[in-house]
Amino acid sequence: MSSLEVGIVLLMVIAPFQPVQGEELQPPRNITFVSKDYSLFVKWLPPDGSPPGVSYTVLWMESFDVQWKEVQPCRNITGTLCNITCVLQEPSNRYWVRVEAQSGTRAGFISSATETVDYILHVELAPPVLRVKYTRNIFGVNISFTYPFCMKHIFQDLTYDLEIWKAGSKARMKYENMHEPSVDISTTKWPHGKYCLHARTSFFRNGDRKRSNFLAPFCLWLHEEARKWELVALPLLAVLVTGVVMFLLYYKIKSKQVEMPSALKVCVVRKKQD
């Protein structure tokens, strides 16, 4: 094989790995922040006309700082979503965030526009975890929260709102801004029936209050024993009344049957006397 042929073969092998000339790599698009259950995410769209093999690195910086820092779990990732919850060391501060894109077929990287984020402003609270136990006319309610451990110093004083109502009724018993992890509610004077309750998380900071959505209602029957006795007693009462009526009718019929022979005997005696 001549040197020319060798050169052509090498060119064919190396060419696919050379940087593509012409159109430059575009920056990531639509940088937005989304939150769910105390977690905060930054997401974006791939660059327009992005080639295969594009990776991303998310960077952040405090508003009063001058040096960008990498979000280590989101360094050279191929996805377009990054959890930045525990990166924000002081959630009350405002931060700058940007996303860099880099392609294996192009040298260097290109950054997105810089966006600002405030954790307290953007965060979405999760409803509390609700555990309910009913014993001896006592509604026992236990409440707990599922925030990330890195945010314990922020959310350790969360409160909750609790609502209880009888199914089908619009009237509700409300317990607001509760701190106690467990509450016992007496139901002695409540009529039997189906009762429901739900709860939501409440968070107060810097003069503002945020609340989560209400948890899906939890329902159960109260005073079920009394209800069961009613269900048993009513049929028994109906049977008893029916039995009494039948007995009276039977007694009345028997009485007439006993009286008729005496009347006939009197008539026979009178005829003989005549």
PDB file of C-alpha atoms in Angstrom:
ATOM      1  CA  MET A   1       0.000   0.000   0.000  1.00  0.00           C
ATOM      2  CA  SER A   2       1.438   3.348  -1.023  1.00  0.00           C
ATOM      3  CA  SER A   3       1.875   6.250   1.344  1.00  0.00           C
ATOM      4  CA  LEU A   4      -0.964   8.047  -0.457  1.00  0.00           C
ATOM      5  CA  GLU A   5      -3.354   5.181   0.149  1.00  0.00           C
ATOM      6  CA  VAL A   6      -2.312   4.984   3.812  1.00  0.00           C
ATOM      7  CA  GLY A   7      -2.978   8.694   4.167  1.00  0.00           C
ATOM      8  CA  ILE A   8      -6.468   8.342   2.667  1.00  0.00           C
ATOM      9  CA  VAL A   9      -7.333   5.486   5.033  1.00  0.00           C
ATOM     10  CA  LEU A  10      -6.127   7.449   8.072  1.00  0.00           C
ATOM     11  CA  LEU A  11      -8.133  10.462   6.938  1.00  0.00           C
ATOM     12  CA  MET A  12     -11.302   8.356   6.683  1.00  0.00           C
ATOM     13  CA  VAL A  13     -10.753   6.961  10.198  1.00  0.00           C
ATOM     14  CA  ILE A  14      -9.891  10.253  11.870  1.00  0.00           C
ATOM     15  CA  ALA A  15     -12.398  12.491  10.083  1.00  0.00           C
ATOM     16  CA  PRO A  16     -15.505  11.515  12.122  1.00  0.00           C
ATOM     17  CA  PHE A  17     -13.735  12.547  15.332  1.00  0.00           C
ATOM     18  CA  GLN A  18     -12.684  15.973  14.150  1.00  0.00           C
ATOM     19  CA  PRO A  19     -14.574  19.055  15.409  1.00  0.00           C
ATOM     20  CA  VAL A  20     -17.369  20.018  13.064  1.00  0.00           C
ATOM     21  CA  GLN A  21     -16.695  23.341  11.472  1.00  0.00           C
ATOM     22  CA  GLY A  22     -19.307  25.891  10.680  1.00  0.00           C
ATOM     23  CA  GLU A  23     -22.300  26.205  13.002  1.00  0.00           C
ATOM     24  CA  GLU A  24     -21.289  26.787  16.634  1.00  0.00           C
ATOM     25  CA  LEU A  25     -22.768  25.048  19.678  1.00  0.00           C
ATOM     26  CA  GLN A  26     -25.702  27.046  21.035  1.00  0.00           C
ATOM     27  CA  PRO A  27     -26.315  27.663  24.769  1.00  0.00           C
ATOM     28  CA  PRO A  28     -28.909  25.690  26.778  1.00  0.00           C
ATOM     29  CA  ARG A  29     -32.378  27.222  26.539  1.00  0.00           C
ATOM     30  CA  ASN A  30     -35.304  28.030  28.849  1.00  0.00           C
ATOM     31  CA  ILE A  31     -33.568  27.828  32.226  1.00  0.00           C
ATOM     32  CA  THR A  32     -36.361  27.433  34.792  1.00  0.00           C
ATOM     33  CA  PHE A  33     -36.763  26.376  38.422  1.00  0.00           C
ATOM     34  CA  VAL A  34     -39.299  23.835  39.620  1.00  0.00           C
ATOM     35  CA  SER A  35     -40.015  22.606  43.122  1.00  0.00           C
ATOM     36  CA  LYS A  36     -41.733  19.577  44.616  1.00  0.00           C
ATOM     37  CA  ASP A  37     -41.847  18.313  48.214  1.00  0.00           C
ATOM     38  CA  TYR A  38     -39.197  20.727  49.579  1.00  0.00           C
ATOM     39  CA  SER A  39     -36.770  19.997  46.722  1.00  0.00           C
ATOM     40  CA  LEU A  40     -35.687  22.625  44.201  1.00  0.00           C
ATOM     41  CA  PHE A  41     -34.599  21.735  40.671  1.00  0.00           C
ATOM     42  CA  VAL A  42     -33.191  23.654  37.745  1.00  0.00           C
ATOM     43  CA  LYS A  43     -34.165  22.375  34.313  1.00  0.00           C
ATOM     44  CA  TRP A  44     -33.419  23.442  30.766  1.00  0.00           C
ATOM     45  CA  LEU A  45     -33.807  22.536  27.111  1.00  0.00           C
ATOM     46  CA  PRO A  46     -30.944  21.317  24.895  1.00  0.00           C
ATOM     47  CA  PRO A  47     -29.342  23.861  22.553  1.00  0.00           C
ATOM     48  CA  ASP A  48     -30.959  24.376  19.171  1.00  0.00           C
ATOM     49  CA  GLY A  49     -29.569  21.897  16.673  1.00  0.00           C
ATOM     50  CA  SER A  50     -27.431  20.288  19.352  1.00  0.00           C
ATOM     51  CA  PRO A  51     -25.117  17.539  18.095  1.00  0.00           C
ATOM     52  CA  PRO A  52     -24.939  14.150  19.803  1.00  0.00           C
ATOM     53  CA  GLY A  53     -22.829  13.819  22.934  1.00  0.00           C
ATOM     54  CA  VAL A  54     -23.702  17.157  24.544  1.00  0.00           C
ATOM     55  CA  SER A  55     -23.088  17.268  28.304  1.00  0.00           C
ATOM     56  CA  TYR A  56     -23.975  19.908  30.869  1.00  0.00           C
ATOM     57  CA  THR A  57     -22.525  21.373  34.038  1.00  0.00           C
ATOM     58  CA  VAL A  58     -24.602  23.454  36.450  1.00  0.00           C
ATOM     59  CA  LEU A  59     -22.886  26.322  38.268  1.00  0.00           C
ATOM     60  CA  TRP A  60     -24.066  28.555  41.089  1.00  0.00           C
ATOM     61  CA  MET A  61     -22.883  31.660  42.889  1.00  0.00           C
ATOM     62  CA  GLU A  62     -24.108  33.737  45.789  1.00  0.00           C
ATOM     63  CA  SER A  63     -25.359  37.159  44.787  1.00  0.00           C
ATOM     64  CA  PHE A  64     -22.505  38.925  46.630  1.00  0.00           C
ATOM     65  CA  ASP A  65     -19.771  36.529  45.410  1.00  0.00           C
ATOM     66  CA  VAL A  66     -17.571  36.716  42.297  1.00  0.00           C
ATOM     67  CA  GLN A  67     -16.628  33.068  41.766  1.00  0.00           C
ATOM     68  CA  TRP A  68     -18.795  30.396  40.178  1.00  0.00           C
ATOM     69  CA  LYS A  69     -18.977  26.976  41.833  1.00  0.00           C
ATOM     70  CA  GLU A  70     -19.959  23.690  40.228  1.00  0.00           C
ATOM     71  CA  VAL A  71     -22.878  21.619  41.483  1.00  0.00           C
ATOM     72  CA  GLN A  72     -20.855  18.428  41.828  1.00  0.00           C
ATOM     73  CA  PRO A  73     -23.734  15.926  41.259  1.00  0.00           C
ATOM     74  CA  CYS A  74     -24.562  17.865  38.077  1.00  0.00           C
ATOM     75  CA  ARG A  75     -21.127  17.986  36.484  1.00  0.00           C
ATOM     76  CA  ASN A  76     -20.850  16.691  32.907  1.00  0.00           C
ATOM     77  CA  ILE A  77     -24.323  15.163  32.963  1.00  0.00           C
ATOM     78  CA  THR A  78     -26.353  14.301  29.876  1.00  0.00           C
ATOM     79  CA  GLY A  79     -29.752  14.953  31.464  1.00  0.00           C
ATOM     80  CA  THR A  80     -31.499  18.316  31.603  1.00  0.00           C
ATOM     81  CA  LEU A  81     -32.554  18.379  35.269  1.00  0.00           C
ATOM     82  CA  CYS A  82     -30.469  19.081  38.381  1.00  0.00           C
ATOM     83  CA  ASN A  83     -31.405  19.009  42.071  1.00  0.00           C
ATOM     84  CA  ILE A  84     -29.864  22.076  43.725  1.00  0.00           C
ATOM     85  CA  THR A  85     -31.694  21.845  47.067  1.00  0.00           C
ATOM     86  CA  CYS A  86     -28.745  21.100  49.338  1.00  0.00           C
ATOM     87  CA  VAL A  87     -26.319  23.276  47.371  1.00  0.00           C
ATOM     88  CA  LEU A  88     -27.927  26.487  48.585  1.00  0.00           C
ATOM     89  CA  GLN A  89     -26.164  26.834  51.922  1.00  0.00           C
ATOM     90  CA  GLU A  90     -28.336  29.677  53.195  1.00  0.00           C
ATOM     91  CA  PRO A  91     -31.828  29.370  51.661  1.00  0.00           C
ATOM     92  CA  SER A  92     -32.777  32.896  52.692  1.00  0.00           C
ATOM     93  CA  ASN A  93     -30.199  34.350  50.289  1.00  0.00           C
ATOM     94  CA  ARG A  94     -30.557  34.874  46.572  1.00  0.00           C
ATOM     95  CA  TYR A  95     -28.347  32.894  44.192  1.00  0.00           C
ATOM     96  CA  TRP A  96     -27.225  33.014  40.583  1.00  0.00           C
ATOM     97  CA  VAL A  97     -27.440  29.846  38.489  1.00  0.00           C
ATOM     98  CA  ARG A  98     -26.307  29.048  34.962  1.00  0.00           C
ATOM     99  CA  VAL A  99     -25.825  25.931  32.817  1.00  0.00           C
ATOM    100  CA  GLU A 100     -22.825  25.220  30.599  1.00  0.00           C
ATOM    101  CA  ALA A 101     -23.068  22.990  27.527  1.00  0.00           C
ATOM    102  CA  GLN A 102     -20.137  21.117  26.041  1.00  0.00           C
ATOM    103  CA  SER A 103     -19.969  18.832  23.029  1.00  0.00           C
ATOM    104  CA  GLY A 104     -17.470  16.083  22.339  1.00  0.00           C
ATOM    105  CA  THR A 105     -17.268  17.238  18.716  1.00  0.00           C
ATOM    106  CA  ARG A 106     -16.562  20.878  19.553  1.00  0.00           C
ATOM    107  CA  ALA A 107     -13.875  22.449  21.678  1.00  0.00           C
ATOM    108  CA  GLY A 108     -14.786  24.576  24.704  1.00  0.00           C
ATOM    109  CA  PHE A 109     -18.189  25.184  26.261  1.00  0.00           C
ATOM    110  CA  ILE A 110     -20.956  27.746  26.111  1.00  0.00           C
ATOM    111  CA  SER A 111     -23.017  29.070  29.016  1.00  0.00           C
ATOM    112  CA  SER A 112     -26.700  29.802  29.276  1.00  0.00           C
ATOM    113  CA  ALA A 113     -28.086  33.085  30.461  1.00  0.00           C
ATOM    114  CA  THR A 114     -27.729  33.593  34.217  1.00  0.00           C
ATOM    115  CA  GLU A 115     -30.897  33.191  36.284  1.00  0.00           C
ATOM    116  CA  THR A 116     -31.594  34.157  39.895  1.00  0.00           C
ATOM    117  CA  VAL A 117     -33.252  31.857  42.417  1.00  0.00           C
ATOM    118  CA  ASP A 118     -34.576  32.320  45.939  1.00  0.00           C
ATOM    119  CA  TYR A 119     -35.189  28.977  47.657  1.00  0.00           C
ATOM    120  CA  ILE A 120     -37.759  30.262  50.151  1.00  0.00           C
ATOM    121  CA  LEU A 121     -39.674  31.962  47.352  1.00  0.00           C
ATOM    122  CA  HIS A 122     -39.590  29.028  44.926  1.00  0.00           C
ATOM    123  CA  VAL A 123     -39.914  26.032  47.259  1.00  0.00           C
ATOM    124  CA  GLU A 124     -43.121  24.001  47.284  1.00  0.00           C
ATOM    125  CA  LEU A 125     -43.964  22.411  50.623  1.00  0.00           C
ATOM    126  CA  ALA A 126     -45.118  18.812  50.908  1.00  0.00           C
ATOM    127  CA  PRO A 127     -48.221  17.879  52.934  1.00  0.00           C
ATOM    128  CA  PRO A 128     -47.446  16.275  56.307  1.00  0.00           C
ATOM    129  CA  VAL A 129     -47.492  12.545  56.915  1.00  0.00           C
ATOM    130  CA  LEU A 130     -50.708  11.753  58.791  1.00  0.00           C
ATOM    131  CA  ARG A 131     -51.276   8.769  61.077  1.00  0.00           C
ATOM    132  CA  VAL A 132     -54.686   8.325  62.689  1.00  0.00           C
ATOM    133  CA  LYS A 133     -55.828   5.938  65.415  1.00  0.00           C
ATOM    134  CA  TYR A 134     -59.297   5.761  66.955  1.00  0.00           C
ATOM    135  CA  THR A 135     -59.769   4.097  70.348  1.00  0.00           C
ATOM    136  CA  ARG A 136     -62.250   4.612  73.199  1.00  0.00           C
ATOM    137  CA  ASN A 137     -63.832   7.795  71.851  1.00  0.00           C
ATOM    138  CA  ILE A 138     -60.432   9.381  71.209  1.00  0.00           C
ATOM    139  CA  PHE A 139     -59.206  10.544  67.823  1.00  0.00           C
ATOM    140  CA  GLY A 140     -55.411  10.134  68.010  1.00  0.00           C
ATOM    141  CA  VAL A 141     -53.582  12.082  65.290  1.00  0.00           C
ATOM    142  CA  ASN A 142     -49.807  11.958  64.704  1.00  0.00           C
ATOM    143  CA  ILE A 143     -48.101  14.385  62.328  1.00  0.00           C
ATOM    144  CA  SER A 144     -44.600  14.280  60.828  1.00  0.00           C
ATOM    145  CA  PHE A 145     -42.768  16.058  57.989  1.00  0.00           C
ATOM    146  CA  THR A 146     -40.478  14.770  55.225  1.00  0.00           C
ATOM    147  CA  TYR A 147     -38.143  17.678  54.452  1.00  0.00           C
ATOM    148  CA  PRO A 148     -34.507  17.015  53.396  1.00  0.00           C
ATOM    149  CA  PHE A 149     -32.042  16.689  56.260  1.00  0.00           C
ATOM    150  CA  CYS A 150     -29.932  19.517  54.823  1.00  0.00           C
ATOM    151  CA  MET A 151     -32.906  21.847  55.391  1.00  0.00           C
ATOM    152  CA  LYS A 152     -33.572  20.833  58.987  1.00  0.00           C
ATOM    153  CA  HIS A 153     -32.406  24.215  60.306  1.00  0.00           C
ATOM    154  CA  ILE A 154     -35.016  25.878  58.099  1.00  0.00           C
ATOM    155  CA  PHE A 155     -38.012  23.590  58.592  1.00  0.00           C
ATOM    156  CA  GLN A 156     -37.591  22.277  62.143  1.00  0.00           C
ATOM    157  CA  ASP A 157     -40.357  24.629  63.369  1.00  0.00           C
ATOM    158  CA  LEU A 158     -42.991  23.770  60.774  1.00  0.00           C
ATOM    159  CA  THR A 159     -46.626  23.893  61.835  1.00  0.00           C
ATOM    160  CA  TYR A 160     -49.736  22.331  60.344  1.00  0.00           C
ATOM    161  CA  ASP A 161     -53.445  22.984  59.867  1.00  0.00           C
ATOM    162  CA  LEU A 162     -55.904  20.182  60.629  1.00  0.00           C
ATOM    163  CA  GLU A 163     -59.550  19.975  59.535  1.00  0.00           C
ATOM    164  CA  ILE A 164     -62.155  17.405  60.624  1.00  0.00           C
ATOM    165  CA  TRP A 165     -65.716  17.071  59.336  1.00  0.00           C
ATOM    166  CA  LYS A 166     -68.603  14.656  59.158  1.00  0.00           C
ATOM    167  CA  ALA A 167     -69.083  13.211  55.693  1.00  0.00           C
ATOM    168  CA  GLY A 168     -71.771  15.122  53.826  1.00  0.00           C
ATOM    169  CA  SER A 169     -71.529  18.191  56.079  1.00  0.00           C
ATOM    170  CA  LYS A 170     -69.987  21.540  55.156  1.00  0.00           C
ATOM    171  CA  ALA A 171     -69.208  22.443  58.776  1.00  0.00           C
ATOM    172  CA  ARG A 172     -65.572  21.801  59.692  1.00  0.00           C
ATOM    173  CA  MET A 173     -63.598  21.783  62.907  1.00  0.00           C
ATOM    174  CA  LYS A 174     -60.354  23.655  62.250  1.00  0.00           C
ATOM    175  CA  TYR A 175     -57.085  23.489  64.171  1.00  0.00           C
ATOM    176  CA  GLU A 176     -54.596  26.003  62.745  1.00  0.00           C
ATOM    177  CA  ASN A 177     -50.853  26.530  63.203  1.00  0.00           C
ATOM    178  CA  MET A 178     -50.470  23.428  65.358  1.00  0.00           C
ATOM    179  CA  HIS A 179     -46.985  22.611  66.705  1.00  0.00           C
ATOM    180  CA  GLU A 180     -47.684  19.405  68.617  1.00  0.00           C
ATOM    181  CA  PRO A 181     -46.595  16.234  66.783  1.00  0.00           C
ATOM    182  CA  SER A 182     -49.573  14.362  68.279  1.00  0.00           C
ATOM    183  CA  VAL A 183     -53.087  15.448  69.209  1.00  0.00           C
ATOM    184  CA  ASP A 184     -55.885  13.598  71.038  1.00  0.00           C
ATOM    185  CA  ILE A 185     -59.412  14.777  70.228  1.00  0.00           C
ATOM    186  CA  SER A 186     -62.393  13.567  72.245  1.00  0.00           C
ATOM    187  CA  THR A 187     -65.333  12.324  70.168  1.00  0.00           C
ATOM    188  CA  THR A 188     -67.619  11.387  73.084  1.00  0.00           C
ATOM    189  CA  LYS A 189     -70.299  13.916  72.137  1.00  0.00           C
ATOM    190  CA  TRP A 190     -70.061  13.328  68.408  1.00  0.00           C
ATOM    191  CA  PRO A 191     -72.947  11.400  66.826  1.00  0.00           C
ATOM    192  CA  HIS A 192     -71.952   8.184  65.142  1.00  0.00           C
ATOM    193  CA  GLY A 193     -71.154   8.346  61.458  1.00  0.00           C
ATOM    194  CA  LYS A 194     -68.374   8.668  58.931  1.00  0.00           C
ATOM    195  CA  TYR A 195     -65.806  11.377  59.704  1.00  0.00           C
ATOM    196  CA  CYS A 196     -62.934  12.640  57.561  1.00  0.00           C
ATOM    197  CA  LEU A 197     -59.828  14.681  58.244  1.00  0.00           C
ATOM    198  CA  HIS A 198     -56.920  16.113  56.307  1.00  0.00           C
ATOM    199  CA  ALA A 199     -53.909  18.305  57.038  1.00  0.00           C
ATOM    200  CA  ARG A 200     -51.522  20.692  55.331  1.00  0.00           C
ATOM    201  CA  THR A 201     -48.087  22.071  56.155  1.00  0.00           C
ATOM    202  CA  SER A 202     -47.679  25.687  57.221  1.00  0.00           C
ATOM    203  CA  PHE A 203     -44.378  27.607  57.129  1.00  0.00           C
ATOM    204  CA  PHE A 204     -43.764  31.146  58.403  1.00  0.00           C
ATOM    205  CA  ARG A 205     -40.555  33.036  57.675  1.00  0.00           C
ATOM    206  CA  ASN A 206     -39.567  36.671  57.203  1.00  0.00           C
ATOM    207  CA  GLY A 207     -43.142  37.852  57.608  1.00  0.00           C
ATOM    208  CA  ASP A 208     -44.560  35.545  54.935  1.00  0.00           C
ATOM    209  CA  ARG A 209     -46.532  32.336  55.342  1.00  0.00           C
ATOM    210  CA  LYS A 210     -46.517  29.467  52.863  1.00  0.00           C
ATOM    211  CA  ARG A 211     -48.807  26.451  52.925  1.00  0.00           C
ATOM    212  CA  SER A 212     -48.803  23.132  51.139  1.00  0.00           C
ATOM    213  CA  ASN A 213     -51.809  21.545  49.506  1.00  0.00           C
ATOM    214  CA  PHE A 214     -54.078  19.512  51.755  1.00  0.00           C
ATOM    215  CA  LEU A 215     -53.356  15.836  52.070  1.00  0.00           C
ATOM    216  CA  ALA A 216     -55.959  13.472  50.598  1.00  0.00           C
ATOM    217  CA  PRO A 217     -58.754  13.007  53.192  1.00  0.00           C
ATOM    218  CA  PHE A 218     -58.592  10.090  55.611  1.00  0.00           C
ATOM    219  CA  CYS A 219     -62.053   8.791  56.633  1.00  0.00           C
ATOM    220  CA  LEU A 220     -63.364   6.284  59.176  1.00  0.00           C
ATOM    221  CA  TRP A 221     -66.531   5.397  61.089  1.00  0.00           C
ATOM    222  CA  LEU A 222     -66.879   6.636  64.666  1.00  0.00           C
ATOM    223  CA  HIS A 223     -68.922   4.966  67.420  1.00  0.00           C
ATOM    224  CA  GLU A 224     -69.238   1.899  65.241  1.00  0.00           C
ATOM    225  CA  GLU A 225     -70.307  -0.262  68.208  1.00  0.00           C
ATOM    226  CA  ALA A 226     -73.370   1.903  68.832  1.00  0.00           C
ATOM    227  CA  ARG A 227     -74.181   1.764  65.152  1.00  0.00           C
ATOM    228  CA  LYS A 228     -73.881  -2.019  65.150  1.00  0.00           C
ATOM    229  CA  TRP A 229     -76.247  -2.250  68.141  1.00  0.00           C
ATOM    230  CA  GLU A 230     -78.766  -0.114  66.264  1.00  0.00           C
ATOM    231  CA  LEU A 231     -78.494  -2.345  63.231  1.00  0.00           C
ATOM    232  CA  VAL A 232     -79.138  -5.390  65.435  1.00  0.00           C
ATOM    233  CA  ALA A 233     -81.760  -3.813  67.712  1.00  0.00           C
ATOM    234  CA  LEU A 234     -84.068  -2.529  64.987  1.00  0.00           C
ATOM    235  CA  PRO A 235     -84.625  -5.935  63.353  1.00  0.00           C
ATOM    236  CA  LEU A 236     -85.060  -7.540  66.786  1.00  0.00           C
ATOM    237  CA  LEU A 237     -87.633  -4.920  67.741  1.00  0.00           C
ATOM    238  CA  ALA A 238     -89.498  -5.515  64.494  1.00  0.00           C
ATOM    239  CA  VAL A 239     -89.520  -9.269  65.149  1.00  0.00           C
ATOM    240  CA  LEU A 240     -90.713  -8.709  68.731  1.00  0.00           C
ATOM    241  CA  VAL A 241     -93.571  -6.412  67.693  1.00  0.00           C
ATOM    242  CA  THR A 242     -94.612  -8.829  64.963  1.00  0.00           C
ATOM    243  CA  GLY A 243     -94.591 -11.685  67.472  1.00  0.00           C
ATOM    244  CA  VAL A 244     -96.775  -9.776  69.937  1.00  0.00           C
ATOM    245  CA  VAL A 245     -99.292  -8.891  67.228  1.00  0.00           C
ATOM    246  CA  MET A 246     -99.431 -12.493  66.024  1.00  0.00           C
ATOM    247  CA  PHE A 247     -99.918 -13.732  69.576  1.00  0.00           C
ATOM    248  CA  LEU A 248    -102.804 -11.322  70.211  1.00  0.00           C
ATOM    249  CA  LEU A 249    -104.508 -12.345  66.983  1.00  0.00           C
ATOM    250  CA  TYR A 250    -104.059 -16.010  67.852  1.00  0.00           C
ATOM    251  CA  TYR A 251    -105.433 -15.459  71.364  1.00  0.00           C
ATOM    252  CA  LYS A 252    -108.463 -13.602  70.028  1.00  0.00           C
ATOM    253  CA  ILE A 253    -109.291 -16.386  67.558  1.00  0.00           C
ATOM    254  CA  LYS A 254    -108.934 -19.065  70.234  1.00  0.00           C
ATOM    255  CA  SER A 255    -111.204 -17.137  72.576  1.00  0.00           C
ATOM    256  CA  LYS A 256    -114.008 -17.115  70.017  1.00  0.00           C
ATOM    257  CA  GLN A 257    -113.614 -20.833  69.395  1.00  0.00           C
ATOM    258  CA  VAL A 258    -114.010 -21.565  73.123  1.00  0.00           C
ATOM    259  CA  GLU A 259    -117.128 -19.382  73.582  1.00  0.00           C
ATOM    260  CA  MET A 260    -119.168 -20.883  70.694  1.00  0.00           C
ATOM    261  CA  PRO A 261    -119.913 -24.370  72.274  1.00  0.00           C
ATOM    262  CA  SER A 262    -121.283 -22.724  75.465  1.00  0.00           C
ATOM    263  CA  ALA A 263    -123.747 -20.702  73.460  1.00  0.00           C
ATOM    264  CA  LEU A 264    -124.970 -23.788  71.625  1.00  0.00           C
ATOM    265  CA  LYS A 265    -125.483 -25.654  74.931  1.00  0.00           C
ATOM    266  CA  VAL A 266    -127.699 -22.898  76.297  1.00  0.00           C
ATOM    267  CA  CYS A 267    -129.890 -23.041  73.208  1.00  0.00           C
ATOM    268  CA  VAL A 268    -130.357 -26.828  73.522  1.00  0.00           C
ATOM    269  CA  VAL A 269    -131.398 -26.585  77.187  1.00  0.00           C
ATOM    270  CA  ARG A 270    -134.014 -23.944  76.435  1.00  0.00           C
ATOM    271  CA  LYS A 271    -135.570 -26.093  73.703  1.00  0.00           C
ATOM    272  CA  LYS A 272    -135.978 -29.061  76.075  1.00  0.00           C
ATOM    273  CA  GLN A 273    -137.698 -26.861  78.637  1.00  0.00           C
ATOM    274  CA  ASP A 274    -140.213 -25.743  76.065  1.00  0.00           C
TER     275      ASP A 274
END
